[in-house]
Amino acid sequence: MSDLVTRLRRHNWRITPQRRVIAETLEGSHVHFTAEEILERACERMPELSRATVYNTLNEMVALGEVLELALDGRSKRYDPGVDEEHHHLICEGCGLMKDVHAVTDPLGWLPADERHGFAVTRASVTYRGRCPDCQDA
Amino acid sequence: MSDLVTRLRRHNWRITPQRRVIAETLEGSHVHFTAEEILERACERMPELSRATVYNTLNEMVALGEVLELALDGRSKRYDPGVDEEHHHLICEGCGLMKDVHAVTDPLGWLPADERHGFAVTRASVTYRGRCPDCQDA
DNA sequence: TTCTTTGTTTAGACATAGTCTAAGCTAGGA
DNA sequence: TCCTAGCTTAGACTATGTCTAAACAAAGAA
Ligand SMILES: [Mn+2]
Ligand SMILES: [Mn+2]
Ligand SMILES: [Zn+2]
Ligand SMILES: [Zn+2]
């Protein structure tokens, strides 16, 4: 696995200073940031960075297939740079905490042909929900 | 399986005319409506019905556990009255068409204990993505 | 180098989805 | 009947994200 900027460059995609800061902010942490969280953190390094550029850049990285867009809770979308590592997500219904998890089988294999409605099915993602250790007492 | 209004009444939840129209609109079709789509259709039967009541009522039905809220695409949430029938969803990445599917195993069993991060995991839903018959040519 | 072309960034207007508020309404109990 | 608690309403408000038009920047041509 190579870093996100390297992967992005392979698409002949211009790595401007703004795009580099956004990519590095996204990849630097292992949580799943919203666009606003990325804007806030990236602005610490590049204060004049605009909101529109953050949204545009994230959408382009998703379109290039190098970042995953997660819309799991009906609030802000979250962005996941770990597109190369097959994984799913576990979400706390109390506090919203999100963890990566690695399931043991490929869910695509568990969908019978007669349940596919003629679709060409390409991806399957599993969302596990429950309560994190901190939220189990409350 | 009983109808949604019957299930709702069991929670000692007052079935007002507005709530009945919303529940019947939601259950009447087998698609997954957004709140705005329910408002539009319910208003054909009760023109003075307000947007706030539709949103309030849907949120209450979700809180009672009788309706499922689906946030799958980062746009409007969709509401699924088929909470009693265990199923998952297949989405067309071209046109957004959503189909119910029934997988053959329980995904909860796919998640090893050492991947649970101490969570009490209660639910797992699988989202399959691909292209529907109409969108495969384009 | 300078010019031209093309793509990028910006601020702010705009759009959409959903929540909140305050007032009025309704139904059931005293 | 009146009272009270809960329900409904219109519209203001908030949050998230997109669009527009102008300024800016970089690469290639001359
Ligand atoms: Mn992830
Ligand atoms: Mn469904
Ligand atoms: Zn939690
Ligand atoms: Zn389609």
mmCIF file of N, CA, C and O (backbone and C1' of nucleotides) in Angstrom, chain B residues 14 16 18-19 48-50 52-53 56-57, chain D residues 5-12 16-18:
data_model
loop_
_atom_site.group_PDB
_atom_site.id
_atom_site.type_symbol
_atom_site.label_atom_id
_atom_site.label_comp_id
_atom_site.label_asym_id
_atom_site.label_seq_id
_atom_site.Cartn_x
_atom_site.Cartn_y
_atom_site.Cartn_z
ATOM 1 N N ARG B 14 -50.962 7.100 20.522
ATOM 2 C CA ARG B 14 -52.245 7.579 20.009
ATOM 3 C C ARG B 14 -52.268 7.588 18.492
ATOM 4 O O ARG B 14 -51.398 8.190 17.864
ATOM 5 N N THR B 16 -53.689 9.182 15.761
ATOM 6 C CA THR B 16 -54.474 10.320 15.285
ATOM 7 C C THR B 16 -54.724 10.150 13.797
ATOM 8 O O THR B 16 -54.080 9.330 13.132
ATOM 9 N N GLN B 18 -53.797 12.057 11.435
ATOM 10 C CA GLN B 18 -52.543 12.332 10.715
ATOM 11 C C GLN B 18 -51.617 11.128 10.758
ATOM 12 O O GLN B 18 -51.044 10.719 9.742
ATOM 13 N N ARG B 19 -51.454 10.560 11.951
ATOM 14 C CA ARG B 19 -50.537 9.430 12.084
ATOM 15 C C ARG B 19 -51.021 8.227 11.287
ATOM 16 O O ARG B 19 -50.219 7.484 10.721
ATOM 17 N N GLU B 48 -54.179 19.298 4.544
ATOM 18 C CA GLU B 48 -53.665 20.242 5.522
ATOM 19 C C GLU B 48 -52.533 19.663 6.371
ATOM 20 O O GLU B 48 -52.013 20.316 7.260
ATOM 21 N N LEU B 49 -52.168 18.413 6.100
ATOM 22 C CA LEU B 49 -51.096 17.763 6.860
ATOM 23 C C LEU B 49 -49.792 18.554 6.730
ATOM 24 O O LEU B 49 -49.413 18.971 5.651
ATOM 25 N N SER B 50 -49.119 18.736 7.840
ATOM 26 C CA SER B 50 -47.918 19.580 7.799
ATOM 27 C C SER B 50 -46.647 18.756 7.703
ATOM 28 O O SER B 50 -46.584 17.601 8.113
ATOM 29 N N ALA B 52 -43.954 19.222 9.428
ATOM 30 C CA ALA B 52 -43.417 18.909 10.758
ATOM 31 C C ALA B 52 -44.032 17.636 11.307
ATOM 32 O O ALA B 52 -43.344 16.823 11.932
ATOM 33 N N THR B 53 -45.322 17.449 11.083
ATOM 34 C CA THR B 53 -45.965 16.236 11.593
ATOM 35 C C THR B 53 -45.428 14.998 10.904
ATOM 36 O O THR B 53 -45.231 13.952 11.546
ATOM 37 N N ASN B 56 -41.981 14.441 12.487
ATOM 38 C CA ASN B 56 -42.140 13.995 13.876
ATOM 39 C C ASN B 56 -42.626 12.557 13.937
ATOM 40 O O ASN B 56 -42.096 11.740 14.700
ATOM 41 N N THR B 57 -43.643 12.265 13.140
ATOM 42 C CA THR B 57 -44.255 10.941 13.190
ATOM 43 C C THR B 57 -43.279 9.863 12.734
ATOM 44 O O THR B 57 -43.162 8.810 13.371
ATOM 45 P P DA D 5 -50.861 18.578 32.820
ATOM 46 O "O5'" DA D 5 -50.506 17.414 31.807
ATOM 47 C "C5'" DA D 5 -51.336 16.260 31.740
ATOM 48 C "C4'" DA D 5 -51.329 15.774 30.302
ATOM 49 C "C3'" DA D 5 -49.958 15.917 29.646
ATOM 50 O "O3'" DA D 5 -49.566 14.659 29.139
ATOM 51 C "C1'" DA D 5 -51.645 16.919 28.295
ATOM 52 P P DG D 6 -48.187 14.483 28.390
ATOM 53 O "O5'" DG D 6 -48.679 14.304 26.879
ATOM 54 C "C5'" DG D 6 -49.824 13.518 26.610
ATOM 55 C "C4'" DG D 6 -50.349 13.857 25.241
ATOM 56 C "C3'" DG D 6 -49.272 13.841 24.149
ATOM 57 O "O3'" DG D 6 -49.827 13.172 23.037
ATOM 58 C "C1'" DG D 6 -50.431 15.865 24.088
ATOM 59 P P DC D 7 -48.982 12.770 21.797
ATOM 60 O "O5'" DC D 7 -49.611 13.701 20.671
ATOM 61 C "C5'" DC D 7 -51.009 13.606 20.412
ATOM 62 C "C4'" DC D 7 -51.383 14.622 19.358
ATOM 63 C "C3'" DC D 7 -50.463 14.660 18.142
ATOM 64 O "O3'" DC D 7 -51.272 14.464 16.989
ATOM 65 C "C1'" DC D 7 -50.758 16.844 19.033
ATOM 66 P P DT D 8 -50.648 14.525 15.535
ATOM 67 O "O5'" DT D 8 -50.790 16.074 15.187
ATOM 68 C "C5'" DT D 8 -52.089 16.609 14.999
ATOM 69 C "C4'" DT D 8 -51.981 18.040 14.488
ATOM 70 C "C3'" DT D 8 -51.117 18.202 13.232
ATOM 71 O "O3'" DT D 8 -51.936 18.784 12.220
ATOM 72 C "C1'" DT D 8 -50.515 19.792 14.920
ATOM 73 P P DT D 9 -51.353 19.017 10.770
ATOM 74 O "O5'" DT D 9 -50.907 20.543 10.805
ATOM 75 C "C5'" DT D 9 -51.859 21.532 11.186
ATOM 76 C "C4'" DT D 9 -51.175 22.883 11.332
ATOM 77 C "C3'" DT D 9 -50.169 23.186 10.241
ATOM 78 O "O3'" DT D 9 -50.761 24.080 9.304
ATOM 79 C "C1'" DT D 9 -49.345 23.792 12.424
ATOM 80 P P DA D 10 -50.060 24.400 7.920
ATOM 81 O "O5'" DA D 10 -49.219 25.715 8.240
ATOM 82 C "C5'" DA D 10 -49.889 26.884 8.681
ATOM 83 C "C4'" DA D 10 -48.868 27.944 9.010
ATOM 84 C "C3'" DA D 10 -47.896 28.251 7.861
ATOM 85 O "O3'" DA D 10 -47.828 29.664 7.708
ATOM 86 C "C1'" DA D 10 -46.688 27.559 9.811
ATOM 87 P P DG D 11 -46.928 30.330 6.569
ATOM 88 O "O5'" DG D 11 -45.566 30.611 7.335
ATOM 89 C "C5'" DG D 11 -45.585 31.232 8.602
ATOM 90 C "C4'" DG D 11 -44.228 31.085 9.243
ATOM 91 C "C3'" DG D 11 -43.043 31.313 8.290
ATOM 92 O "O3'" DG D 11 -42.078 32.088 8.977
ATOM 93 C "C1'" DG D 11 -42.767 29.304 9.399
ATOM 94 P P DA D 12 -40.993 32.981 8.215
ATOM 95 O "O5'" DA D 12 -39.844 33.067 9.330
ATOM 96 C "C5'" DA D 12 -40.225 33.251 10.690
ATOM 97 C "C4'" DA D 12 -39.217 32.564 11.599
ATOM 98 C "C3'" DA D 12 -37.768 32.825 11.210
ATOM 99 O "O3'" DA D 12 -37.018 33.030 12.401
ATOM 100 C "C1'" DA D 12 -38.173 30.494 11.205
ATOM 101 P P DT D 16 -23.779 19.341 10.136
ATOM 102 O "O5'" DT D 16 -23.837 19.165 8.555
ATOM 103 C "C5'" DT D 16 -24.755 18.238 8.029
ATOM 104 C "C4'" DT D 16 -24.811 18.412 6.546
ATOM 105 C "C3'" DT D 16 -23.456 18.383 5.837
ATOM 106 O "O3'" DT D 16 -23.455 17.234 5.011
ATOM 107 C "C1'" DT D 16 -24.867 20.113 5.008
ATOM 108 P P DG D 17 -22.132 16.819 4.202
ATOM 109 O "O5'" DG D 17 -22.361 17.532 2.801
ATOM 110 C "C5'" DG D 17 -23.590 17.273 2.133
ATOM 111 C "C4'" DG D 17 -23.782 18.288 1.039
ATOM 112 C "C3'" DG D 17 -22.619 18.434 0.055
ATOM 113 O "O3'" DG D 17 -23.061 17.946 -1.200
ATOM 114 C "C1'" DG D 17 -23.579 20.524 0.607
ATOM 115 P P DT D 18 -22.194 18.006 -2.502
ATOM 116 O "O5'" DT D 18 -22.796 19.262 -3.294
ATOM 117 C "C5'" DT D 18 -24.166 19.234 -3.630
ATOM 118 C "C4'" DT D 18 -24.504 20.451 -4.463
ATOM 119 C "C3'" DT D 18 -23.621 20.629 -5.693
ATOM 120 O "O3'" DT D 18 -24.501 20.906 -6.774
ATOM 121 C "C1'" DT D 18 -23.604 22.618 -4.405
#
